[in-house]
Short mmCIF file of C-alpha atoms in Angstrom, two decimals:
data_model
loop_
_atom_site.label_atom_id
_atom_site.label_comp_id
_atom_site.label_asym_id
_atom_site.label_seq_id
_atom_site.Cartn_x
_atom_site.Cartn_y
_atom_site.Cartn_z
CA ILE C 14 -24.02 2.19 -24.51
CA GLU C 15 -22.00 2.01 -27.84
CA ARG C 16 -24.95 1.93 -29.84
CA GLU C 17 -26.18 5.23 -31.75
CA VAL C 18 -29.11 6.62 -29.81
CA THR C 19 -31.86 7.32 -32.16
CA PRO C 20 -35.34 9.06 -31.60
CA SER C 21 -37.02 5.56 -31.38
CA MET C 22 -34.79 4.89 -28.33
CA GLU C 23 -35.80 8.03 -26.40
CA VAL C 24 -38.22 5.98 -24.48
CA TYR C 25 -35.18 4.85 -22.54
CA ALA C 26 -34.85 8.35 -21.22
CA ARG C 27 -37.65 7.34 -18.70
CA PRO C 28 -36.29 5.43 -15.76
CA VAL C 29 -36.20 1.52 -16.49
CA THR C 30 -36.08 -0.79 -13.60
CA MET C 31 -32.73 -2.65 -13.43
CA LYS C 32 -31.35 -5.63 -11.52
CA ALA C 33 -27.77 -6.63 -12.08
CA THR C 34 -25.94 -9.63 -10.67
CA SER C 35 -22.42 -11.01 -11.52
CA ASP C 36 -20.43 -13.78 -9.88
CA ASP C 37 -17.22 -11.86 -10.52
CA PHE C 38 -17.46 -8.07 -11.28
CA ARG C 39 -13.79 -7.87 -12.22
CA GLU C 40 -14.60 -8.71 -15.82
CA ALA C 41 -16.52 -5.48 -16.05
CA LEU C 42 -13.46 -3.56 -14.28
CA GLU C 43 -11.16 -4.87 -17.07
CA THR C 44 -12.58 -2.18 -19.50
CA PHE C 45 -10.74 0.33 -17.36
CA ASP C 46 -7.48 -1.96 -17.30
CA LEU C 47 -8.20 -2.65 -13.37
CA ASP C 48 -6.78 -6.00 -12.50
CA LEU C 49 -7.84 -7.14 -8.96
CA PRO C 50 -6.71 -10.20 -7.19
CA THR C 51 -9.82 -11.54 -5.58
CA VAL C 52 -13.35 -12.68 -6.80
CA LEU C 53 -15.98 -9.72 -6.45
CA PRO C 54 -19.46 -10.86 -6.51
CA PHE C 55 -21.95 -8.05 -7.36
CA ASP C 56 -25.64 -7.38 -6.81
CA ALA C 57 -27.50 -4.20 -7.64
CA ASP C 58 -31.13 -2.88 -7.70
CA GLY C 59 -32.13 0.34 -9.20
CA THR C 60 -33.07 2.10 -12.37
CA VAL C 61 -31.17 3.03 -15.51
CA GLN C 62 -31.90 5.96 -18.00
CA VAL C 63 -30.26 6.15 -21.39
CA PHE C 64 -29.94 9.56 -22.98
CA ALA C 65 -28.16 10.82 -26.22
CA ASP C 66 -24.97 11.81 -24.29
CA ARG C 67 -25.13 9.77 -21.12
CA VAL C 68 -26.32 6.76 -19.14
CA VAL C 69 -27.60 7.17 -15.64
CA PHE C 70 -27.58 4.59 -13.03
CA ALA C 71 -29.59 5.30 -9.83
CA LEU C 72 -28.76 2.55 -7.33
CA ASP C 73 -31.20 1.75 -4.54
CA SER C 74 -28.79 -0.65 -3.26
CA ALA C 75 -25.54 -2.24 -4.35
CA LEU C 76 -23.17 -4.92 -2.85
CA LEU C 77 -19.80 -5.62 -4.23
CA ALA C 78 -18.42 -8.38 -2.21
CA ARG C 79 -18.84 -7.13 1.47
CA SER C 80 -19.01 -3.46 0.50
CA ASP C 81 -22.43 -1.66 0.17
CA ALA C 82 -23.44 1.49 -1.63
CA SER C 83 -26.26 3.63 -2.77
CA GLY C 84 -26.52 6.69 -5.07
CA THR C 85 -26.14 7.63 -8.73
CA VAL C 86 -23.55 6.80 -11.37
CA VAL C 87 -23.31 8.71 -14.58
CA PHE C 88 -21.29 7.40 -17.68
CA TRP C 89 -20.87 10.19 -20.17
CA LEU C 90 -20.77 9.01 -23.92
CA ASP C 91 -19.50 11.83 -25.95
CA GLU C 92 -16.11 12.61 -23.99
CA THR C 93 -12.62 11.30 -24.35
CA PRO C 94 -11.26 10.26 -21.89
CA ARG C 95 -14.36 8.67 -20.48
CA ARG C 96 -15.96 10.62 -17.74
CA VAL C 97 -17.75 8.93 -14.82
CA GLU C 98 -19.46 10.91 -12.07
CA ALA C 99 -20.84 9.30 -8.94
CA ASP C 100 -22.47 10.34 -5.73
CA PHE C 101 -22.30 7.28 -3.25
CA THR C 102 -23.36 6.89 0.42
CA SER C 103 -22.25 3.47 2.15
CA LYS C 104 -22.51 1.90 5.57
CA LEU C 105 -19.52 -0.44 5.16
CA LEU C 106 -16.54 -0.42 2.89
CA VAL C 107 -14.30 -3.51 3.30
CA LEU C 108 -10.87 -2.66 1.33
CA ASP C 109 -9.51 -5.99 2.20
CA ASP C 110 -11.75 -7.52 -0.50
CA PHE C 111 -9.63 -5.78 -3.11
CA PHE C 112 -6.29 -6.93 -2.10
CA SER C 113 -4.81 -10.39 -1.95
CA GLU C 114 -3.95 -11.91 1.35
CA GLU C 115 -0.24 -11.86 0.63
CA GLU C 116 -0.49 -8.18 0.29
CA THR C 117 -2.27 -7.49 3.65
CA GLN C 118 -0.59 -10.42 5.58
CA ASP C 119 2.26 -9.31 7.91
CA ASP C 120 5.53 -11.14 7.07
CA GLN C 121 6.48 -13.76 9.72
CA GLU C 122 9.99 -12.30 10.00
CA PHE C 123 9.85 -8.45 9.71
CA ASP C 124 12.78 -7.11 7.81
CA LEU C 125 12.62 -3.27 7.82
CA GLU C 126 15.53 -2.87 5.17
CA THR C 127 13.81 -5.26 2.76
CA LEU C 128 10.52 -3.57 3.25
CA LEU C 129 12.28 -0.05 2.39
CA ASN C 130 13.59 -1.28 -0.72
CA ARG C 131 10.80 -3.22 -2.07
CA PRO C 132 9.62 -1.93 -5.52
CA LEU C 133 6.29 -0.30 -5.39
CA PRO C 134 3.61 -1.68 -7.80
CA ALA C 135 4.35 -0.02 -11.42
CA TRP C 136 0.99 0.99 -12.83
CA ASP C 137 -0.73 4.11 -14.50
CA LEU C 138 -4.06 5.50 -14.13
CA PRO C 139 -6.79 4.01 -16.53
CA PRO C 140 -7.84 6.52 -19.10
CA VAL C 141 -10.89 7.54 -17.34
CA HIS C 142 -12.05 10.88 -15.58
CA LEU C 143 -13.61 10.02 -12.26
CA ASN C 144 -15.43 12.37 -10.10
CA ILE C 145 -16.89 10.73 -7.07
CA GLN C 146 -18.25 12.14 -3.95
CA LEU C 147 -18.16 9.35 -1.13
CA GLU C 148 -19.55 9.23 2.21
CA SER C 149 -19.36 6.06 4.36
CA ASP C 150 -20.10 5.03 7.95
CA ASP C 151 -17.22 2.42 8.41
CA LEU C 152 -14.23 1.35 6.23
CA HIS C 153 -12.22 -1.71 7.11
CA TRP C 154 -8.79 -2.32 6.05
CA ASP C 155 -6.20 -4.76 7.60
CA ASN C 156 -7.79 -4.69 11.06
CA VAL C 157 -8.20 -1.06 11.19
CA VAL C 158 -11.61 0.48 11.33
CA VAL C 159 -12.06 4.17 10.03
CA GLN C 160 -15.49 5.83 10.73
CA LYS C 161 -17.41 8.71 9.20
CA ILE C 162 -15.58 9.07 6.10
CA GLY C 163 -16.26 11.89 3.61
CA THR C 164 -14.10 12.93 0.43
CA LYS C 165 -14.43 13.85 -2.97
CA ILE C 166 -12.25 11.69 -5.30
CA GLU C 167 -11.20 13.11 -8.82
CA THR C 168 -8.70 11.88 -11.30
CA ARG C 169 -6.95 14.49 -13.22
CA ASP C 170 -3.54 15.54 -14.54
CA GLY C 171 -2.39 11.77 -14.20
CA ALA C 172 -3.42 11.59 -10.45
CA VAL C 173 -6.03 10.63 -8.01
CA HIS C 174 -6.99 13.57 -5.84
CA PHE C 175 -8.83 13.08 -2.42
CA GLU C 176 -10.16 16.61 -1.49
CA GLY C 177 -12.21 17.58 1.58
CA LEU C 178 -11.19 14.52 3.42
CA SER C 179 -12.54 13.97 6.92
CA ALA C 180 -12.59 10.74 9.08
CA HIS C 181 -12.57 9.42 12.54
CA ALA C 182 -10.16 6.72 13.68
CA PHE C 183 -8.49 5.57 16.96
CA GLY C 184 -10.75 7.89 18.85
CA GLY C 185 -9.85 11.13 16.96
CA GLY C 186 -10.36 13.08 13.81
CA LEU C 187 -8.59 13.54 10.52
CA THR C 188 -8.96 16.35 8.04
CA GLY C 189 -7.10 17.24 4.87
CA ALA C 190 -6.40 16.36 1.32
CA PHE C 191 -3.91 14.57 -0.76
CA MET C 192 -3.04 13.46 -4.23
CA PHE C 193 -1.55 10.14 -5.40
CA ALA C 194 0.08 9.89 -8.86
CA PRO C 195 1.33 6.50 -10.28
CA ASN C 196 3.58 6.85 -13.32
CA GLY C 197 4.85 3.65 -14.20
CA PRO C 198 7.74 2.75 -11.81
CA GLN C 199 7.67 6.23 -10.13
CA THR C 200 4.82 7.17 -7.77
CA ARG C 201 4.24 10.65 -6.09
CA PHE C 202 2.26 11.35 -3.02
CA LYS C 203 1.55 14.81 -2.01
CA GLY C 204 -0.59 15.70 0.97
CA ASN C 205 -1.33 17.95 4.01
CA PHE C 206 -3.54 16.91 6.73
CA ASP C 207 -4.19 17.25 10.71
CA ILE C 208 -4.94 14.23 12.82
CA ASN C 209 -6.44 15.51 16.26
CA ASP C 210 -6.96 13.85 19.53
CA ILE C 211 -6.00 10.23 18.55
CA GLU C 212 -5.91 7.98 21.46
CA SER C 213 -2.29 6.92 22.13
CA ASN C 214 -3.28 3.75 23.72
CA ALA C 215 -4.98 2.62 20.34
CA VAL C 216 -2.05 3.66 18.31
CA VAL C 217 0.79 2.25 20.32
CA GLN C 218 -1.11 -1.10 20.57
CA PHE C 219 -1.86 -1.12 16.89
CA ALA C 220 1.95 -0.49 15.90
CA GLY C 221 3.09 -2.87 18.66
CA LEU C 222 5.11 -0.25 20.54
CA ALA C 223 3.62 -0.85 24.15
CA ASP C 224 1.37 -2.76 26.23
CA GLY C 225 -0.63 0.39 26.99
CA ALA C 226 -0.60 4.14 27.14
CA ALA C 227 -2.72 7.16 27.89
CA GLY C 228 -2.89 10.50 26.49
CA VAL C 229 -3.90 11.92 23.06
CA ILE C 230 -1.66 12.59 19.97
CA ASP C 231 -1.71 15.30 17.40
CA LEU C 232 -0.17 15.30 14.07
CA GLU C 233 0.27 17.99 11.42
CA ALA C 234 1.87 17.04 8.19
CA ASP C 235 2.60 18.57 4.78
CA ILE C 236 4.71 16.35 2.70
CA ASP C 237 5.62 15.79 -0.87
CA VAL C 238 7.72 12.56 -1.91
CA THR C 239 8.35 10.72 -5.20
CA GLY C 240 10.06 7.40 -5.69
CA ALA C 241 9.88 3.64 -7.00
CA THR C 242 10.33 2.33 -3.36
CA VAL C 243 9.66 3.60 0.15
CA SER C 244 13.31 4.26 0.66
CA GLU C 245 13.43 6.62 -2.47
CA MET C 246 10.37 8.20 -1.27
CA LEU C 247 11.95 9.15 1.93
CA ALA C 248 14.97 10.32 0.24
CA SER C 249 12.94 12.84 -1.74
CA LEU C 250 10.76 14.07 1.23
CA ASP C 251 10.05 17.67 1.34
CA GLY C 252 7.74 19.30 3.87
CA GLU C 253 7.10 19.63 7.56
CA LEU C 254 6.13 17.11 10.30
CA LYS C 255 4.94 17.95 13.85
CA ILE C 256 3.83 15.44 16.48
CA GLU C 257 2.48 16.45 19.75
CA ARG C 258 1.56 14.26 22.66
CA GLY C 259 -0.14 15.39 25.72
CA ALA C 260 -0.07 14.32 29.30
CA GLY C 261 -0.38 10.58 30.16
CA TRP C 262 1.74 7.48 30.55
CA ILE C 263 3.37 4.73 28.62
CA LYS C 264 4.28 1.19 29.56
CA SER C 265 6.38 -1.78 28.63
CA VAL C 266 7.95 -2.17 25.00
CA ALA C 267 8.46 1.41 23.99
CA VAL C 268 9.97 2.16 27.36
CA GLN C 269 12.32 -0.84 27.13
CA LEU C 270 13.14 0.19 23.68
CA LEU C 271 14.03 3.78 24.79
CA THR C 272 15.93 2.65 27.80
CA LYS C 273 17.93 0.11 26.02
CA ASN C 274 18.73 1.83 22.76
CA LEU C 275 18.28 5.50 23.00
CA PHE C 276 18.88 6.90 26.51
CA ALA C 277 21.21 4.03 27.58
CA GLY C 278 22.33 4.45 30.98
CA LEU C 279 21.46 7.98 31.14
CA LEU C 280 17.73 7.47 32.07
CA SER C 281 17.79 3.95 33.12
CA SER C 282 16.87 4.79 36.70
CA ILE C 283 14.12 7.04 35.63
CA PHE C 284 12.31 4.27 33.62
CA ASP C 285 10.92 1.22 35.27
CA SER C 286 9.91 -1.20 32.47
CA ALA C 287 7.47 -3.06 34.87
CA ASP C 288 5.51 0.11 35.60
CA GLN C 289 4.00 2.86 33.59
CA THR C 290 6.23 5.75 32.78
CA ASN C 291 4.56 9.17 33.23
CA VAL C 292 4.75 11.75 30.32
CA ARG C 293 4.00 15.31 30.53
CA CYS C 294 4.29 16.06 26.89
CA VAL C 295 6.03 15.23 23.72
CA ILE C 296 6.80 17.67 20.66
CA VAL C 297 8.78 16.56 17.58
CA ASP C 298 8.94 19.20 15.16
CA ALA C 299 10.96 18.66 11.79
CA GLU C 300 11.50 20.27 8.51
CA PHE C 301 12.63 18.30 5.48
CA ASP C 302 14.35 19.50 2.25
CA ASN C 303 14.88 16.54 -0.26
CA GLY C 304 15.06 14.06 2.48
CA GLN C 305 17.41 16.35 4.83
CA GLY C 306 15.62 17.14 7.98
CA ALA C 307 16.32 19.26 10.83
CA PHE C 308 14.69 19.22 14.18
CA ARG C 309 13.14 22.42 15.37
CA ARG C 310 11.46 23.14 18.70
CA SER C 311 11.52 19.32 20.00
CA GLY C 312 11.58 17.67 23.37
CA ILE C 313 10.28 15.14 25.84
CA ALA C 314 8.95 16.28 29.21
CA LEU C 315 8.70 13.28 31.77
CA GLU C 316 7.70 13.63 35.35
CA ASN C 317 11.13 14.83 36.68
CA VAL C 318 13.15 15.53 33.48
CA LEU C 319 12.86 17.72 30.25
CA ILE C 320 14.94 16.30 27.29
CA LEU C 321 15.51 18.68 24.47
CA LEU C 322 15.99 17.29 21.06
CA SER C 323 18.09 18.97 18.35
CA GLY C 324 20.17 18.01 15.31
CA SER C 325 19.45 16.65 11.87
CA ILE C 326 18.18 13.52 10.31
CA ASP C 327 19.07 12.21 6.79
CA LEU C 328 16.44 9.96 5.08
CA ASP C 329 18.57 9.28 1.98
CA ALA C 330 21.42 7.78 4.10
CA LEU C 331 19.12 6.67 6.86
CA SER C 332 21.19 8.40 9.37
CA ILE C 333 20.92 10.76 12.26
CA ASP C 334 23.00 13.25 14.04
CA ALA C 335 21.29 14.44 17.15
CA ARG C 336 21.78 15.54 20.66
CA LEU C 337 19.62 14.80 23.71
CA ASP C 338 20.07 17.37 26.47
CA PRO C 339 18.29 16.66 29.74
CA GLN C 340 17.30 19.18 32.22
CA SER C 341 16.20 18.40 35.69
CA LEU C 342 12.70 19.35 36.99
CA ASP C 343 13.73 17.69 40.30
CA THR C 344 17.16 18.29 42.21
CA SER C 345 17.23 14.65 42.89
CA PHE C 346 18.12 13.92 39.42
CA LEU C 347 21.03 16.23 39.02
CA ARG C 348 23.62 13.45 39.03
CA LEU C 349 21.89 12.07 35.66
CA LEU C 350 22.07 15.30 33.67
CA VAL C 351 24.62 14.19 31.16
CA PRO C 352 23.82 15.20 27.50
CA VAL C 353 24.26 12.38 25.00
CA THR C 354 24.62 12.26 21.09
CA VAL C 355 22.61 9.98 18.95
CA GLU C 356 24.64 9.33 15.57
CA GLY C 357 25.03 6.88 12.72
CA SER C 358 22.45 4.64 11.05
CA LEU C 359 18.64 5.13 12.09
CA LEU C 360 18.41 1.32 12.27
CA ASP C 361 21.16 0.93 14.72
CA PRO C 362 22.31 4.33 16.16
CA LYS C 363 25.17 4.82 18.36
CA VAL C 364 24.61 6.55 21.62
CA SER C 365 27.33 8.22 23.52
CA PRO C 366 27.54 10.73 26.51
CA VAL C 367 29.15 14.14 25.70
CA ARG C 368 32.38 14.16 27.60
CA GLY C 369 33.64 17.29 29.29
#
């Protein structure tokens, strides 16, 4: 590619059959300053064409570790920074092959405070302009399966942009766009996306929140964060978050957590941790400005009680100052209708009844 293309080389403008094999493709990726932790065997079949200003690879099939792809890759020779354009289709992408076991393995003892303050990897984008159209049937990452993925990936202005993103996971669909900008120790993430009709049972079990659940979840997000740690990113959060959950039920761990820590004695006779708790709907709607959030129209409607949520949340100090106002939907629960405040650390809030 580095050689000068002379008229005698124009013969290569015709497709030439190509077969490429490597026991570790990471050596080729070092050209773009990419340092990956695991061995990546590579096999590809197709054709190559050499022009005066570009080299075109047409891949009939390619296998990088367990991920497959077919399509075209164009390396432009006369531009700085380097420009690479690609149009890929894939049946399976396995992102676990590009991360070490330590990066994907859960800690034996989960420490949320340590996780929030752990520095993010400090790196910058390699000096290359990527423009990739990607479609994949399945993507596997850390025991999560995402299907029917489509997106345009482009690097510009020091950031990776994912545009026109669509995917299916947990029984629902995701659409939106986001950008990811690494800048040494600082990382910026900005995105807007909608997640619709996600099965709550799959979500709560994946997150370890419950033994089971029924109902669908919708999420709307428009956020912008910057920081060197997750804690710093939360403290800089600008944007809006809205979560809606439809009718259904939830059982076990999440109910026990709510009963023990959040609602205390207020709703202890409503919840039975041994049985499923019926939920009519949940709406959490919050707006954030530099990590300072305010709850807007938010509440939880159970079978017999409506609980309205108001107040604020401080993601810089990781604190909350909120109020829960229960309203009976059944006269038999009137004796329980005592508002409560939730104050203090998000990791260990203090729940108190409103006196008087």
